[in-house]
Coordinates of C-alpha atoms and ligand atoms in Angstrom, one line a residue:
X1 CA -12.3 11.0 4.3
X2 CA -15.1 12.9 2.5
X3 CA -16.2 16.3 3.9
X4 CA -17.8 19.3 2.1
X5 CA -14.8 21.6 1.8
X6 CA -12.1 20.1 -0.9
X7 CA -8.4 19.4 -0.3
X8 CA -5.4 18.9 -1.7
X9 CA -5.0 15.2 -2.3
X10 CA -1.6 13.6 -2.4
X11 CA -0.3 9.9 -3.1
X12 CA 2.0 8.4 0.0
X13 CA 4.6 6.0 -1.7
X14 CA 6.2 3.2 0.6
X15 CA 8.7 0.7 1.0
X16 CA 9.1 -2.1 3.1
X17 CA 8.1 -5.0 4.9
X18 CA 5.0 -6.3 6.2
X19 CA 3.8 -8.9 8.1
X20 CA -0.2 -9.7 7.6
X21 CA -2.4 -13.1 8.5
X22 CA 1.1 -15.1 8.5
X23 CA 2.8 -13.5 5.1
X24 CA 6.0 -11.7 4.9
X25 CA 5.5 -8.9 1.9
X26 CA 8.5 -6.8 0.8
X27 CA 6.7 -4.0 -1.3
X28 CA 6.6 -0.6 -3.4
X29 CA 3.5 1.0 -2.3
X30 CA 1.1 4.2 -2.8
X31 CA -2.0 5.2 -1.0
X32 CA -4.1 8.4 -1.2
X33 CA -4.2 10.8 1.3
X34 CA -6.2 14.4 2.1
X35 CA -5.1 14.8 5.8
X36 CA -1.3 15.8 5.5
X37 CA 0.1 19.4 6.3
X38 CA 3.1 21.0 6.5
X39 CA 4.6 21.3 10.1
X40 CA 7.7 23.6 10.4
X41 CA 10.1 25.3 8.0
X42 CA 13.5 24.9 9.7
X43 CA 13.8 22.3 9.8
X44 CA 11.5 21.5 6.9
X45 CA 9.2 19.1 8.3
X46 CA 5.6 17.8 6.7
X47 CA 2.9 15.5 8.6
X48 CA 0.5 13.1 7.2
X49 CA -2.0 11.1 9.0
X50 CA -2.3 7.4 8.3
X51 CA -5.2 5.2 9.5
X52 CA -3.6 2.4 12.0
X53 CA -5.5 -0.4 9.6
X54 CA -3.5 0.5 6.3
X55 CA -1.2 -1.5 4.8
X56 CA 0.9 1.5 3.9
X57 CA 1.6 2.5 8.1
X58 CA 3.2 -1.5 8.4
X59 CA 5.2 -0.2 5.6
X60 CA 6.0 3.0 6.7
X61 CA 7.1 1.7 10.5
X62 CA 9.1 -0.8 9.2
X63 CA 10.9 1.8 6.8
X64 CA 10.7 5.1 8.6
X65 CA 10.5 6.7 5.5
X66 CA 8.2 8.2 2.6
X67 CA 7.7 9.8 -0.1
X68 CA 4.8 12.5 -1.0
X69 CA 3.3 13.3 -4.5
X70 CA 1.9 16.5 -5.1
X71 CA -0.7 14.9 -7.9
X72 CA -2.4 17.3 -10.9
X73 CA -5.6 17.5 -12.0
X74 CA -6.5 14.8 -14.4
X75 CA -5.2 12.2 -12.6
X76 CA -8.1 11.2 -10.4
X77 CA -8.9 7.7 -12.0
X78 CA -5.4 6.9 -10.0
X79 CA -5.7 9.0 -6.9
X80 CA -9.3 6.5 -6.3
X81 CA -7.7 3.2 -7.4
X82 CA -5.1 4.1 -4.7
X83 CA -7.4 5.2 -2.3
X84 CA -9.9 2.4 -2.9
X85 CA -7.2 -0.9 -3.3
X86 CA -5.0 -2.4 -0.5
X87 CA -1.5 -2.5 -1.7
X88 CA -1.6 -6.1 1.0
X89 CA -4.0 -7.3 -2.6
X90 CA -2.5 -5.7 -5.1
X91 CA 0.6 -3.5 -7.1
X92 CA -1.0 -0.4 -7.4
X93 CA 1.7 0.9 -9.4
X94 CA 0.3 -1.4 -12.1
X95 CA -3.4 -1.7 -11.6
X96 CA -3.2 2.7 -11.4
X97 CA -0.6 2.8 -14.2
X98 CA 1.7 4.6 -12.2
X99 CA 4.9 4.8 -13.2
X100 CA 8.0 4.3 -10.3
X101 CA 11.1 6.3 -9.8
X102 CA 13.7 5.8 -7.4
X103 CA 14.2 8.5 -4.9
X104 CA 17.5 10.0 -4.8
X105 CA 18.1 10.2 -1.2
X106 CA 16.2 7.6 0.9
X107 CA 15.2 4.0 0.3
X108 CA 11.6 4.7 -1.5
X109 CA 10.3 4.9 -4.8
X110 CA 8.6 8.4 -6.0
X111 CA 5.6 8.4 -8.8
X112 CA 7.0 10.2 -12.3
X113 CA 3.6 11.1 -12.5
X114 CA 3.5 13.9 -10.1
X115 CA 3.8 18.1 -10.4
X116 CA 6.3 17.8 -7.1
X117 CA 8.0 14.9 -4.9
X118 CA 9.3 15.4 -1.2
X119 CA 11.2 12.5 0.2
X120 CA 10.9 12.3 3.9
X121 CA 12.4 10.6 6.9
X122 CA 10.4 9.8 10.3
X123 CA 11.3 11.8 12.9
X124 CA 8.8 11.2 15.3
X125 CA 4.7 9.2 15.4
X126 CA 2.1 9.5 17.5
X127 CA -1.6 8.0 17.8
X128 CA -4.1 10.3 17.2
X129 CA -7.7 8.5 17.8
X130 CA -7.8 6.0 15.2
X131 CA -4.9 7.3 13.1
X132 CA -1.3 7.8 13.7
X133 CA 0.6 10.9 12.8
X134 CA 3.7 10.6 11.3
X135 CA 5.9 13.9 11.2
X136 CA 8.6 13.7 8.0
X137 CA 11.5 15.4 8.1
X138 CA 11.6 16.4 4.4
X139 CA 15.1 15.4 2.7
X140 CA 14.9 16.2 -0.5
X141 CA 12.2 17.9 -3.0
X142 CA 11.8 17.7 -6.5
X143 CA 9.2 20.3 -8.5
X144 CA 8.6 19.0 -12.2
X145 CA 5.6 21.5 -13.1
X146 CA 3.4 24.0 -12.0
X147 CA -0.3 22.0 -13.1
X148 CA -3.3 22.7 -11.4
X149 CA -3.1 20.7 -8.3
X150 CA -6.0 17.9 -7.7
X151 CA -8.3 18.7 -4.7
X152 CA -11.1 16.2 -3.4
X153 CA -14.1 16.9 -2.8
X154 CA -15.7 13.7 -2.0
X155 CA -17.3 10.4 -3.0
X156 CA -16.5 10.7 -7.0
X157 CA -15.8 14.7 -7.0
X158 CA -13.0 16.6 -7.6
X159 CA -11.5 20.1 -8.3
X160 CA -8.4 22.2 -9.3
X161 CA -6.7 25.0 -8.0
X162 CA -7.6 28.0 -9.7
Ligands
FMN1 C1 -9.7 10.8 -1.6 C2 -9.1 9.9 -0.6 C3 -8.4 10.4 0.5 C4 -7.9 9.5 1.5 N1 -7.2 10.1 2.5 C5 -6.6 9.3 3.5 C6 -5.8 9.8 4.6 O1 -5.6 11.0 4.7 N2 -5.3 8.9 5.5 C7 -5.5 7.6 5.4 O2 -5.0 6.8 6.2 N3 -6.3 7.1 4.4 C8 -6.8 7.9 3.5 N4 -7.6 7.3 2.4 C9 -7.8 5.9 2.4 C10 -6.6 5.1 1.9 O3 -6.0 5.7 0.8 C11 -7.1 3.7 1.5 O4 -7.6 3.0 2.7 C12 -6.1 2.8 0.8 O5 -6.7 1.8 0.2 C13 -5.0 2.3 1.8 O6 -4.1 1.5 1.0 P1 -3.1 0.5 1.7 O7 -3.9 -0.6 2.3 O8 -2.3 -0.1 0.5 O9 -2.2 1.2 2.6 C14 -8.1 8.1 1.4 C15 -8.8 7.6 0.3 C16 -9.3 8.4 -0.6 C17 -10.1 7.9 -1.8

């Protein structure tokens, strides 16, 4: 996902079920992701791309929901555990030290941790090359402060808004 102009990086948290080499999982997850943008203001509707291999797009066809968290600066260590671990291996909530809220108006946990929250509902997916698109419908949105906002860079690298 590394390229030479930084963006704003966001965690994806999930819920639902999985099935992978055999096992049923039931699971809160989170993963990283740079390529998301918003879509349309009436209705209010917000797009993230999800590579077909994640764990996280079982999760989020099952459920048909998600939640996005607007992350601050300062918080990179857990933007790369999430972006580097396969919730399928691990709790991600725990190994980033993440801590879960319930969202207030779909069936999907939100991270505490975040400047701003927007819980979303599926209202449409397609395949894009080796990603699929999923376009949110965004339900509800909680701000909590106005931090810098985290942008990637790439490999190790990050920066701030101004
Ligand atoms: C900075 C960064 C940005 C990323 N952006 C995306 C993205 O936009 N879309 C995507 O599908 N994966 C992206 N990834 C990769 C996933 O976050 C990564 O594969 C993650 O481990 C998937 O977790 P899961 O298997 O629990 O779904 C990114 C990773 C990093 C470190």
């Amino acid at each position: 996902m590394a390229d030479d102009k930084p963006r704003q990086v966001i965690l994806v948290s999930t819920r639902g079920n999985a099935e992978l080499l055999g096992k049923t999982y039931s699971k809160d997850n989170v993963l990283t992701v740079t390529w998301h943008m918003p879509m349309s203001f009436d209705p209010k509707l917000y797009g993230i791309s999800i590579g077909k291999n994640r764990f996280s797009r079982m999760l989020i066809d099952d459920s048909r929901v998600f939640a996005l968290n607007f992350m601050a600066y300062g918080t990179q260590d857990k933007v790369l555990y999430c972006g580097r671990n396969s919730g399928a291996a691990v709790d991600k909530f725990e190994g980033a030290g993440l801590t879960k809220e319930e969202c207030s108006h779909i069936d999907c946990c939100r991270i505490k941790e975040a400047s701003a929250q927007m819980e979303c509902e599926v209202i449409d997916r397609f395949e894009v090359g080796d990603h699929i698109v999923y376009v949110g419908k965004v339900i509800k949105e909680h701000t909590n402060d106005d931090r810098k906002r985290l942008l990637y860079v790439g490999g190790d690298k990050f920066t701030s808004t101004l």
